Amino acid sequence: MTRPLSVDNLSSSVLPQLAYRQRRLTELAERHRVPGAVLGIARGAHSDVVACGVLNNATGVTTTSDSLFQIGSITKVWTATLAMQLVDEGALDLDTPVADVLPELRLTDPQVARQVTMRHLLTHTSGIDGDVFTDTGRGDDCLERFVGQLDEAAQNHPLGATFSYCNSGFVLAGRVIEKLTGTSWDRALHERLCAPLGLEHTVTLPEEALRFRTAMGHDAEGDQPPRPVPVWGLPRSQGPAGLITATAEDVLAFARLHMTGGTAPDGARLLSQRSAQAMAERQVELPDPLSLGDSWGLGWIRFGWDGRRLIGHDGATLGQAAFLRVLPEQDLAVTLLTNGGAAKDLYRELFGEIFAELAGVAVPQPPQPPAVPVSVDARRHLGRYERAGTRIDVLQRADGLRLRHTTTGPLAHLVAEPVLETVLVPVSDSQFLVRYADSPSWIPVTFTSLPTGESFVHHGMRATPKVS
């Protein structure tokens, strides 16, 4: 496996370029108040990794190129890869109800329990409330116990009716993988992906992460300096949805698996070329194409940048954020791992420079309010929208429309500011923008209705149903 570049193993011709990457990462991380970050760039078998800042503001431990960060929902692509390995083996059909594997499955809607497929789960179209973070313990049975309580989760939209980002669906997918492999999701991940790829710094449990130099997440209130979050990680039951902790080099090695069409560095085939290609193909369009990509594959997010097709994923956990973008046609992968601050703004600025320089690709600019204010009748959007973990109120104030976003449930006491209220700026009758105090970037808010009459607000990639 290619090892991270350091002064000891660099040629003199590479040093200036690496020094420049180091300088830009440091400058931009400081500008965006990111305590620590690692940037990795891979082209073919070669990779560069640079780091800056500290892993924990309370301890001052320096971030190094081999430091581990939580990669959050980038984990979902690994889980999808495990599922596609089972497809290759003939053990799983994407379009067969998962109840064939889990006859004990119970959901709020019995018909959905009978009909939901792995394709629904991997494309976030199941409609199961996606942000259920029930802690079902540390045992190997935690996924089984979590899925056993999914009949308490709401069905937010009809099966297959729209896209709504769904962590719960990936936990359910992980449980299917457990049933078919006869082992825990964690062990299946290690045996089927980490070991064959030589990923010695990819873990799923905190006691494993403690063996390495590992980042702590940070948050901040207002203009206060970033501070360590009170809890390091999410419950183990969220494993298949987002509990991988890894180095940038290991994330790049996983990306190479997909850039090579499914082969490991030693030539072993871990995934068929057909399955690798299917994962990157368009499966579903997004109601809100401005927040991340324009469409979704099987696990992968699909991005249309400057006429080029990229795949990737983002991850956000408690005070940590990770980003991965892959440009297959140029054999290029870039990842950024961070532990707080305005990480998304750092990503946008840094990746904009890197892709322009290395691939001649312009990263799309984030959305901006119209130069001329748009007047719309938004009365039909007023009201309350709610799902597990989130309540959104659209309000008419004297100064115009406002959106109040309230984090509820188990995560409410883990975020610095559970209630955020901001101006809702219209772009069209159904498209609006908001901007929160911790970031200069505008975020889309899209209102939609199904032919059957249900109304939703799409914000943060979730479809939140209107309840009043």
GROMACS .gro file of C-alpha atoms in nm:
model
  468
    1MET     CA    1   0.000   0.000   0.000
    2THR     CA    2   0.119   0.355  -0.068
    3ARG     CA    3   0.219   0.521   0.257
    4PRO     CA    4   0.156   0.888   0.346
    5LEU     CA    5   0.429   1.115   0.222
    6SER     CA    6   0.667   1.269   0.473
    7VAL     CA    7   0.996   1.453   0.452
    8ASP     CA    8   1.181   1.123   0.496
    9ASN     CA    9   1.036   0.955   0.188
   10LEU     CA   10   1.002   1.250  -0.049
   11SER     CA   11   1.202   1.339  -0.356
   12SER     CA   12   1.314   1.700  -0.383
   13SER     CA   13   1.076   1.756  -0.675
   14VAL     CA   14   0.774   1.671  -0.459
   15LEU     CA   15   0.872   1.879  -0.158
   16PRO     CA   16   0.765   2.223  -0.292
   17GLN     CA   17   0.421   2.095  -0.392
   18LEU     CA   18   0.367   1.925  -0.059
   19ALA     CA   19   0.486   2.234   0.128
   20TYR     CA   20   0.234   2.441  -0.067
   21ARG     CA   21  -0.050   2.201   0.020
   22GLN     CA   22   0.056   2.214   0.384
   23ARG     CA   23   0.059   2.592   0.384
   24ARG     CA   24  -0.281   2.628   0.219
   25LEU     CA   25  -0.443   2.373   0.449
   26THR     CA   26  -0.304   2.554   0.753
   27GLU     CA   27  -0.406   2.899   0.630
   28LEU     CA   28  -0.759   2.800   0.537
   29ALA     CA   29  -0.816   2.589   0.850
   30GLU     CA   30  -0.722   2.887   1.064
   31ARG     CA   31  -0.949   3.115   0.861
   32HIS     CA   32  -1.244   2.880   0.910
   33ARG     CA   33  -1.163   2.804   1.275
   34VAL     CA   34  -1.106   2.432   1.218
   35PRO     CA   35  -0.895   2.301   1.509
   36GLY     CA   36  -0.735   2.017   1.315
   37ALA     CA   37  -0.749   1.875   0.963
   38VAL     CA   38  -0.592   1.617   0.734
   39LEU     CA   39  -0.597   1.648   0.354
   40GLY     CA   40  -0.532   1.350   0.129
   41ILE     CA   41  -0.495   1.347  -0.250
   42ALA     CA   42  -0.458   1.028  -0.454
   43ARG     CA   43  -0.388   0.990  -0.822
   44GLY     CA   44  -0.349   0.633  -0.927
   45ALA     CA   45  -0.125   0.453  -0.677
   46HIS     CA   46   0.040   0.775  -0.554
   47SER     CA   47  -0.092   0.980  -0.263
   48ASP     CA   48  -0.001   1.293  -0.068
   49VAL     CA   49  -0.125   1.350   0.288
   50VAL     CA   50  -0.074   1.668   0.491
   51ALA     CA   51  -0.206   1.769   0.833
   52CYS     CA   52  -0.243   2.079   1.046
   53GLY     CA   53  -0.365   2.197   1.386
   54VAL     CA   54  -0.452   1.992   1.691
   55LEU     CA   55  -0.664   1.684   1.754
   56ASN     CA   56  -0.803   1.821   2.079
   57ASN     CA   57  -0.796   2.182   2.196
   58ALA     CA   58  -0.800   2.065   2.557
   59THR     CA   59  -0.484   1.856   2.522
   60GLY     CA   60  -0.302   2.030   2.240
   61VAL     CA   61  -0.204   1.703   2.071
   62THR     CA   62  -0.076   1.782   1.723
   63THR     CA   63  -0.260   1.650   1.417
   64THR     CA   64  -0.037   1.427   1.202
   65SER     CA   65  -0.088   1.261   0.864
   66ASP     CA   66  -0.159   0.927   1.034
   67SER     CA   67  -0.420   1.068   1.275
   68LEU     CA   68  -0.763   0.904   1.284
   69PHE     CA   69  -1.086   1.102   1.238
   70GLN     CA   70  -1.448   0.992   1.235
   71ILE     CA   71  -1.554   0.979   0.870
   72GLY     CA   72  -1.925   0.974   0.959
   73SER     CA   73  -2.160   0.894   0.673
   74ILE     CA   74  -1.882   0.816   0.427
   75THR     CA   75  -1.924   0.485   0.612
   76LYS     CA   76  -2.245   0.435   0.413
   77VAL     CA   77  -2.046   0.376   0.095
   78TRP     CA   78  -1.851   0.101   0.274
   79THR     CA   79  -2.178  -0.057   0.390
   80ALA     CA   80  -2.317  -0.036   0.036
   81THR     CA   81  -1.997  -0.203  -0.091
   82LEU     CA   82  -2.051  -0.492   0.152
   83ALA     CA   83  -2.406  -0.526   0.022
   84MET     CA   84  -2.287  -0.534  -0.338
   85GLN     CA   85  -2.032  -0.803  -0.253
   86LEU     CA   86  -2.326  -1.014  -0.138
   87VAL     CA   87  -2.505  -0.935  -0.465
   88ASP     CA   88  -2.196  -1.061  -0.650
   89GLU     CA   89  -2.209  -1.381  -0.448
   90GLY     CA   90  -2.575  -1.437  -0.529
   91ALA     CA   91  -2.675  -1.409  -0.164
   92LEU     CA   92  -2.867  -1.082  -0.208
   93ASP     CA   93  -3.100  -0.930  -0.466
   94LEU     CA   94  -3.136  -0.552  -0.448
   95ASP     CA   95  -3.501  -0.568  -0.552
   96THR     CA   96  -3.620  -0.853  -0.332
   97PRO     CA   97  -3.789  -0.750  -0.004
   98VAL     CA   98  -3.543  -0.753   0.285
   99ALA     CA   99  -3.815  -0.937   0.479
  100ASP     CA  100  -3.704  -1.246   0.286
  101VAL     CA  101  -3.381  -1.223   0.486
  102LEU     CA  102  -3.537  -1.070   0.799
  103PRO     CA  103  -3.884  -1.225   0.830
  104GLU     CA  104  -3.898  -1.082   1.182
  105LEU     CA  105  -3.888  -0.723   1.048
  106ARG     CA  106  -4.163  -0.501   1.190
  107LEU     CA  107  -4.217  -0.139   1.083
  108THR     CA  108  -4.484   0.122   1.157
  109ASP     CA  109  -4.638   0.049   0.819
  110PRO     CA  110  -4.676  -0.332   0.780
  111GLN     CA  111  -4.694  -0.300   0.402
  112VAL     CA  112  -4.358  -0.121   0.393
  113ALA     CA  113  -4.212  -0.396   0.614
  114ARG     CA  114  -4.322  -0.650   0.353
  115GLN     CA  115  -4.205  -0.453   0.049
  116VAL     CA  116  -3.895  -0.247   0.136
  117THR     CA  117  -3.586  -0.362  -0.057
  118MET     CA  118  -3.213  -0.314  -0.025
  119ARG     CA  119  -3.230  -0.072  -0.318
  120HIS     CA  120  -3.471   0.147  -0.118
  121LEU     CA  121  -3.228   0.141   0.175
  122LEU     CA  122  -2.915   0.220  -0.027
  123THR     CA  123  -3.088   0.508  -0.211
  124HIS     CA  124  -3.264   0.666   0.092
  125THR     CA  125  -3.612   0.613  -0.052
  126SER     CA  126  -3.764   0.384   0.214
  127GLY     CA  127  -3.947   0.665   0.395
  128ILE     CA  128  -3.847   0.524   0.735
  129ASP     CA  129  -3.766   0.808   0.977
  130GLY     CA  130  -3.394   0.837   0.927
  131ASP     CA  131  -3.264   1.007   1.239
  132VAL     CA  132  -3.345   0.755   1.509
  133PHE     CA  133  -3.036   0.723   1.731
  134THR     CA  134  -3.155   0.470   1.988
  135ASP     CA  135  -2.868   0.336   2.197
  136THR     CA  136  -2.916  -0.040   2.207
  137GLY     CA  137  -2.596  -0.121   2.392
  138ARG     CA  138  -2.242  -0.217   2.309
  139GLY     CA  139  -2.297  -0.586   2.235
  140ASP     CA  140  -2.272  -0.756   1.896
  141ASP     CA  141  -2.653  -0.775   1.903
  142CYS     CA  142  -2.694  -0.395   1.895
  143LEU     CA  143  -2.812  -0.385   1.531
  144GLU     CA  144  -3.056  -0.667   1.588
  145ARG     CA  145  -3.194  -0.483   1.890
  146PHE     CA  146  -3.212  -0.152   1.699
  147VAL     CA  147  -3.399  -0.306   1.407
  148GLY     CA  148  -3.629  -0.476   1.659
  149GLN     CA  149  -3.745  -0.128   1.766
  150LEU     CA  150  -3.794   0.020   1.417
  151ASP     CA  151  -4.169  -0.034   1.447
  152GLU     CA  152  -4.157   0.273   1.672
  153ALA     CA  153  -4.006   0.490   1.395
  154ALA     CA  154  -4.244   0.699   1.185
  155GLN     CA  155  -4.302   0.636   0.816
  156ASN     CA  156  -4.229   0.988   0.691
  157HIS     CA  157  -4.328   0.934   0.329
  158PRO     CA  158  -4.470   0.649   0.119
  159LEU     CA  159  -4.221   0.382   0.011
  160GLY     CA  160  -4.023   0.503  -0.290
  161ALA     CA  161  -4.217   0.831  -0.318
  162THR     CA  162  -3.921   1.067  -0.267
  163PHE     CA  163  -3.566   1.091  -0.133
  164SER     CA  164  -3.499   1.151   0.235
  165TYR     CA  165  -3.159   1.087   0.389
  166CYS     CA  166  -3.200   0.785   0.614
  167ASN     CA  167  -2.950   0.666   0.873
  168SER     CA  168  -3.201   0.413   1.005
  169GLY     CA  169  -3.222   0.252   0.662
  170PHE     CA  170  -2.848   0.191   0.659
  171VAL     CA  171  -2.862   0.034   1.004
  172LEU     CA  172  -3.130  -0.196   0.864
  173ALA     CA  173  -2.903  -0.268   0.564
  174GLY     CA  174  -2.624  -0.350   0.808
  175ARG     CA  175  -2.850  -0.597   0.987
  176VAL     CA  176  -2.926  -0.769   0.654
  177ILE     CA  177  -2.549  -0.797   0.598
  178GLU     CA  178  -2.510  -0.950   0.944
  179LYS     CA  179  -2.780  -1.209   0.876
  180LEU     CA  180  -2.629  -1.308   0.541
  181THR     CA  181  -2.267  -1.323   0.661
  182GLY     CA  182  -2.338  -1.479   1.000
  183THR     CA  183  -2.125  -1.222   1.182
  184SER     CA  184  -2.142  -0.866   1.313
  185TRP     CA  185  -2.133  -0.572   1.072
  186ASP     CA  186  -1.804  -0.461   1.229
  187ARG     CA  187  -1.639  -0.799   1.166
  188ALA     CA  188  -1.783  -0.827   0.816
  189LEU     CA  189  -1.635  -0.485   0.739
  190HIS     CA  190  -1.294  -0.591   0.870
  191GLU     CA  191  -1.285  -0.930   0.702
  192ARG     CA  192  -1.434  -0.833   0.366
  193LEU     CA  193  -1.283  -0.485   0.312
  194CYS     CA  194  -1.028  -0.367   0.568
  195ALA     CA  195  -0.807  -0.676   0.577
  196PRO     CA  196  -0.799  -0.737   0.198
  197LEU     CA  197  -0.723  -0.369   0.137
  198GLY     CA  198  -0.456  -0.358   0.407
  199LEU     CA  199  -0.638  -0.090   0.605
  200GLU     CA  200  -0.466  -0.114   0.941
  201HIS     CA  201  -0.593   0.224   1.067
  202THR     CA  202  -0.966   0.181   1.003
  203VAL     CA  203  -1.176   0.098   1.310
  204THR     CA  204  -1.538   0.107   1.424
  205LEU     CA  205  -1.514   0.099   1.805
  206PRO     CA  206  -1.375   0.364   2.043
  207GLU     CA  207  -1.150   0.114   2.222
  208GLU     CA  208  -0.990   0.040   1.884
  209ALA     CA  209  -0.947   0.410   1.807
  210LEU     CA  210  -0.768   0.462   2.140
  211ARG     CA  211  -0.475   0.261   2.004
  212PHE     CA  212  -0.402   0.545   1.765
  213ARG     CA  213  -0.366   0.922   1.747
  214THR     CA  214  -0.737   1.008   1.731
  215ALA     CA  215  -0.931   1.332   1.686
  216MET     CA  216  -1.190   1.473   1.925
  217GLY     CA  217  -1.484   1.667   1.782
  218HIS     CA  218  -1.535   2.036   1.864
  219ASP     CA  219  -1.821   2.283   1.860
  220ALA     CA  220  -1.854   2.652   1.947
  221GLU     CA  221  -2.114   2.900   2.066
  222GLY     CA  222  -2.116   3.227   1.875
  223ASP     CA  223  -1.766   3.377   1.857
  224GLN     CA  224  -1.625   3.155   2.132
  225PRO     CA  225  -1.323   2.936   2.047
  226PRO     CA  226  -1.401   2.575   1.947
  227ARG     CA  227  -1.425   2.343   2.245
  228PRO     CA  228  -1.430   1.962   2.269
  229VAL     CA  229  -1.777   1.811   2.248
  230PRO     CA  230  -1.904   1.632   2.562
  231VAL     CA  231  -1.932   1.289   2.393
  232TRP     CA  232  -1.683   1.135   2.149
  233GLY     CA  233  -1.911   0.920   1.938
  234LEU     CA  234  -2.259   0.800   1.852
  235PRO     CA  235  -2.408   0.472   1.982
  236ARG     CA  236  -2.266   0.152   1.835
  237SER     CA  237  -2.605   0.077   1.679
  238GLN     CA  238  -2.529   0.350   1.422
  239GLY     CA  239  -2.227   0.160   1.290
  240PRO     CA  240  -2.338   0.089   0.930
  241ALA     CA  241  -2.465   0.447   0.896
  242GLY     CA  242  -2.158   0.631   1.020
  243LEU     CA  243  -1.916   0.490   1.277
  244ILE     CA  244  -1.596   0.428   1.082
  245THR     CA  245  -1.290   0.610   1.217
  246ALA     CA  246  -0.992   0.614   0.981
  247THR     CA  247  -0.688   0.792   0.845
  248ALA     CA  248  -0.700   0.992   0.524
  249GLU     CA  249  -0.472   0.734   0.363
  250ASP     CA  250  -0.715   0.453   0.439
  251VAL     CA  251  -1.006   0.656   0.299
  252LEU     CA  252  -0.807   0.705  -0.021
  253ALA     CA  253  -0.728   0.332  -0.035
  254PHE     CA  254  -1.102   0.258  -0.017
  255ALA     CA  255  -1.164   0.510  -0.295
  256ARG     CA  256  -0.901   0.333  -0.508
  257LEU     CA  257  -1.103   0.011  -0.479
  258HIS     CA  258  -1.381   0.186  -0.669
  259MET     CA  259  -1.151   0.370  -0.910
  260THR     CA  260  -1.000   0.035  -1.013
  261GLY     CA  261  -1.342  -0.119  -1.067
  262GLY     CA  262  -1.329  -0.339  -0.757
  263THR     CA  263  -0.973  -0.471  -0.728
  264ALA     CA  264  -0.737  -0.458  -0.430
  265PRO     CA  265  -0.372  -0.346  -0.459
  266ASP     CA  266  -0.259  -0.709  -0.492
  267GLY     CA  267  -0.499  -0.764  -0.781
  268ALA     CA  268  -0.759  -0.958  -0.583
  269ARG     CA  269  -1.113  -0.881  -0.693
  270LEU     CA  270  -1.324  -0.765  -0.397
  271LEU     CA  271  -1.614  -0.629  -0.600
  272SER     CA  272  -1.723  -0.707  -0.953
  273GLN     CA  273  -1.672  -0.434  -1.208
  274ARG     CA  274  -2.045  -0.450  -1.277
  275SER     CA  275  -2.129  -0.382  -0.912
  276ALA     CA  276  -1.873  -0.102  -0.883
  277GLN     CA  277  -2.025   0.061  -1.190
  278ALA     CA  278  -2.381   0.013  -1.063
  279MET     CA  279  -2.294   0.187  -0.736
  280ALA     CA  280  -2.190   0.498  -0.930
  281GLU     CA  281  -2.488   0.502  -1.168
  282ARG     CA  282  -2.788   0.729  -1.116
  283GLN     CA  283  -3.059   0.563  -0.909
  284VAL     CA  284  -3.268   0.858  -0.792
  285GLU     CA  285  -3.293   1.231  -0.859
  286LEU     CA  286  -3.287   1.470  -0.562
  287PRO     CA  287  -3.571   1.711  -0.477
  288ASP     CA  288  -3.300   1.953  -0.366
  289PRO     CA  289  -3.006   1.938  -0.612
  290LEU     CA  290  -2.823   2.232  -0.452
  291SER     CA  291  -2.727   2.097  -0.108
  292LEU     CA  292  -2.488   1.821  -0.219
  293GLY     CA  293  -2.506   1.634  -0.547
  294ASP     CA  294  -2.767   1.621  -0.821
  295SER     CA  295  -2.851   1.252  -0.783
  296TRP     CA  296  -2.779   0.940  -0.579
  297GLY     CA  297  -2.628   0.605  -0.669
  298LEU     CA  298  -2.607   0.295  -0.450
  299GLY     CA  299  -2.441   0.452  -0.148
  300TRP     CA  300  -2.252   0.713  -0.352
  301ILE     CA  301  -2.362   1.073  -0.399
  302ARG     CA  302  -2.329   1.182  -0.765
  303PHE     CA  303  -2.196   1.529  -0.849
  304GLY     CA  304  -2.206   1.716  -1.179
  305TRP     CA  305  -1.914   1.958  -1.170
  306ASP     CA  306  -1.827   2.165  -1.474
  307GLY     CA  307  -1.960   1.900  -1.711
  308ARG     CA  308  -1.775   1.617  -1.533
  309ARG     CA  309  -1.922   1.333  -1.329
  310LEU     CA  310  -1.787   1.275  -0.979
  311ILE     CA  311  -1.892   1.047  -0.696
  312GLY     CA  312  -1.835   1.101  -0.327
  313HIS     CA  313  -1.989   1.139   0.015
  314ASP     CA  314  -1.976   1.365   0.319
  315GLY     CA  315  -1.982   1.267   0.684
  316ALA     CA  316  -2.078   1.460   0.997
  317THR     CA  317  -2.070   1.326   1.351
  318LEU     CA  318  -2.037   1.495   1.690
  319GLY     CA  319  -1.811   1.788   1.606
  320GLN     CA  320  -1.632   1.615   1.318
  321ALA     CA  321  -1.682   1.641   0.941
  322ALA     CA  322  -1.531   1.448   0.652
  323PHE     CA  323  -1.543   1.487   0.274
  324LEU     CA  324  -1.455   1.254  -0.015
  325ARG     CA  325  -1.471   1.331  -0.387
  326VAL     CA  326  -1.367   1.094  -0.666
  327LEU     CA  327  -1.319   1.189  -1.032
  328PRO     CA  328  -1.294   0.844  -1.195
  329GLU     CA  329  -1.203   0.967  -1.544
  330GLN     CA  330  -0.881   1.118  -1.406
  331ASP     CA  331  -0.814   0.852  -1.141
  332LEU     CA  332  -0.829   1.130  -0.880
  333ALA     CA  333  -0.960   1.114  -0.523
  334VAL     CA  334  -0.947   1.387  -0.259
  335THR     CA  335  -1.047   1.359   0.106
  336LEU     CA  336  -1.058   1.607   0.392
  337LEU     CA  337  -1.101   1.506   0.757
  338THR     CA  338  -1.175   1.774   1.019
  339ASN     CA  339  -1.270   1.807   1.386
  340GLY     CA  340  -1.480   2.124   1.410
  341GLY     CA  341  -1.523   2.481   1.291
  342ALA     CA  342  -1.673   2.584   0.956
  343ALA     CA  343  -1.555   2.261   0.795
  344LYS     CA  344  -1.784   2.283   0.494
  345ASP     CA  345  -1.651   2.627   0.406
  346LEU     CA  346  -1.296   2.494   0.437
  347TYR     CA  347  -1.391   2.206   0.207
  348ARG     CA  348  -1.541   2.435  -0.055
  349GLU     CA  349  -1.243   2.667  -0.072
  350LEU     CA  350  -0.980   2.394  -0.059
  351PHE     CA  351  -1.142   2.155  -0.304
  352GLY     CA  352  -1.213   2.443  -0.539
  353GLU     CA  353  -0.839   2.511  -0.561
  354ILE     CA  354  -0.737   2.145  -0.585
  355PHE     CA  355  -0.980   2.038  -0.858
  356ALA     CA  356  -0.912   2.349  -1.065
  357GLU     CA  357  -0.537   2.289  -1.045
  358LEU     CA  358  -0.522   1.911  -1.082
  359ALA     CA  359  -0.822   1.838  -1.303
  360GLY     CA  360  -0.921   2.166  -1.468
  361VAL     CA  361  -1.262   2.131  -1.307
  362ALA     CA  362  -1.450   2.424  -1.156
  363VAL     CA  363  -1.636   2.338  -0.836
  364PRO     CA  364  -1.989   2.486  -0.847
  365GLN     CA  365  -2.033   2.796  -0.639
  366PRO     CA  366  -2.268   2.766  -0.341
  367PRO     CA  367  -2.616   2.913  -0.391
  368GLN     CA  368  -2.668   3.283  -0.332
  369PRO     CA  369  -2.983   3.494  -0.283
  370PRO     CA  370  -3.115   3.658  -0.601
  371ALA     CA  371  -2.961   3.995  -0.684
  372VAL     CA  372  -3.315   4.132  -0.705
  373PRO     CA  373  -3.536   4.018  -0.414
  374VAL     CA  374  -3.813   3.779  -0.516
  375SER     CA  375  -4.166   3.833  -0.389
  376VAL     CA  376  -4.363   3.512  -0.329
  377ASP     CA  377  -4.682   3.409  -0.153
  378ALA     CA  378  -4.545   3.166   0.104
  379ARG     CA  379  -4.856   3.127   0.316
  380ARG     CA  380  -4.899   2.764   0.215
  381HIS     CA  381  -4.554   2.688   0.357
  382LEU     CA  382  -4.624   2.830   0.703
  383GLY     CA  383  -4.655   2.580   0.984
  384ARG     CA  384  -4.468   2.304   1.164
  385TYR     CA  385  -4.273   2.019   1.007
  386GLU     CA  386  -4.142   1.739   1.224
  387ARG     CA  387  -3.953   1.408   1.222
  388ALA     CA  388  -3.735   1.226   1.472
  389GLY     CA  389  -3.465   1.458   1.603
  390THR     CA  390  -3.586   1.771   1.425
  391ARG     CA  391  -3.867   2.023   1.439
  392ILE     CA  392  -3.886   2.298   1.176
  393ASP     CA  393  -4.121   2.594   1.211
  394VAL     CA  394  -4.182   2.827   0.917
  395LEU     CA  395  -4.299   3.157   1.064
  396GLN     CA  396  -4.427   3.490   0.936
  397ARG     CA  397  -4.263   3.775   1.129
  398ALA     CA  398  -4.284   4.150   1.091
  399ASP     CA  399  -3.948   4.144   0.910
  400GLY     CA  400  -4.050   3.860   0.679
  401LEU     CA  401  -4.034   3.482   0.667
  402ARG     CA  402  -3.820   3.298   0.920
  403LEU     CA  403  -3.720   2.938   0.978
  404ARG     CA  404  -3.671   2.801   1.327
  405HIS     CA  405  -3.476   2.473   1.341
  406THR     CA  406  -3.490   2.282   1.669
  407THR     CA  407  -3.282   1.973   1.741
  408THR     CA  408  -3.484   1.734   1.956
  409GLY     CA  409  -3.435   1.389   2.106
  410PRO     CA  410  -3.105   1.232   2.221
  411LEU     CA  411  -2.882   1.470   2.022
  412ALA     CA  412  -3.034   1.792   2.160
  413HIS     CA  413  -2.803   1.805   2.463
  414LEU     CA  414  -2.497   1.726   2.250
  415VAL     CA  415  -2.512   2.030   2.019
  416ALA     CA  416  -2.402   2.378   2.120
  417GLU     CA  417  -2.722   2.551   2.006
  418PRO     CA  418  -3.026   2.320   1.971
  419VAL     CA  419  -3.252   2.607   1.855
  420LEU     CA  420  -3.152   2.813   1.551
  421GLU     CA  421  -3.368   3.080   1.391
  422THR     CA  422  -3.284   3.263   1.070
  423VAL     CA  423  -3.431   3.457   0.777
  424LEU     CA  424  -3.589   3.251   0.498
  425VAL     CA  425  -3.489   3.418   0.170
  426PRO     CA  426  -3.709   3.331  -0.130
  427VAL     CA  427  -3.559   3.223  -0.462
  428SER     CA  428  -3.887   3.097  -0.610
  429ASP     CA  429  -4.228   2.985  -0.484
  430SER     CA  430  -4.079   2.657  -0.360
  431GLN     CA  431  -3.704   2.728  -0.322
  432PHE     CA  432  -3.559   2.935  -0.036
  433LEU     CA  433  -3.221   2.991   0.126
  434VAL     CA  434  -3.112   3.023   0.490
  435ARG     CA  435  -2.783   3.111   0.654
  436TYR     CA  436  -2.691   3.018   1.009
  437ALA     CA  437  -2.461   3.216   1.236
  438ASP     CA  438  -2.178   2.958   1.234
  439SER     CA  439  -2.120   2.972   0.857
  440PRO     CA  440  -2.120   3.234   0.580
  441SER     CA  441  -2.271   2.984   0.333
  442TRP     CA  442  -2.633   2.981   0.224
  443ILE     CA  443  -2.823   2.653   0.257
  444PRO     CA  444  -3.120   2.552   0.037
  445VAL     CA  445  -3.469   2.492   0.176
  446THR     CA  446  -3.711   2.333  -0.068
  447PHE     CA  447  -4.086   2.281  -0.025
  448THR     CA  448  -4.254   1.995  -0.212
  449SER     CA  449  -4.585   1.809  -0.220
  450LEU     CA  450  -4.663   1.456  -0.334
  451PRO     CA  451  -4.948   1.383  -0.578
  452THR     CA  452  -5.126   1.229  -0.280
  453GLY     CA  453  -5.121   1.567  -0.102
  454GLU     CA  454  -4.852   1.526   0.166
  455SER     CA  455  -4.631   1.837   0.207
  456PHE     CA  456  -4.261   1.837   0.299
  457VAL     CA  457  -3.972   2.068   0.360
  458HIS     CA  458  -3.639   1.939   0.230
  459HIS     CA  459  -3.356   2.076   0.443
  460GLY     CA  460  -3.027   1.906   0.518
  461MET     CA  461  -3.114   1.633   0.264
  462ARG     CA  462  -3.412   1.522   0.474
  463ALA     CA  463  -3.780   1.529   0.378
  464THR     CA  464  -3.957   1.654   0.690
  465PRO     CA  465  -4.336   1.613   0.674
  466LYS     CA  466  -4.572   1.897   0.759
  467VAL     CA  467  -4.767   1.817   1.076
  468SER     CA  468  -4.961   2.140   1.137
   0.00000   0.00000   0.00000
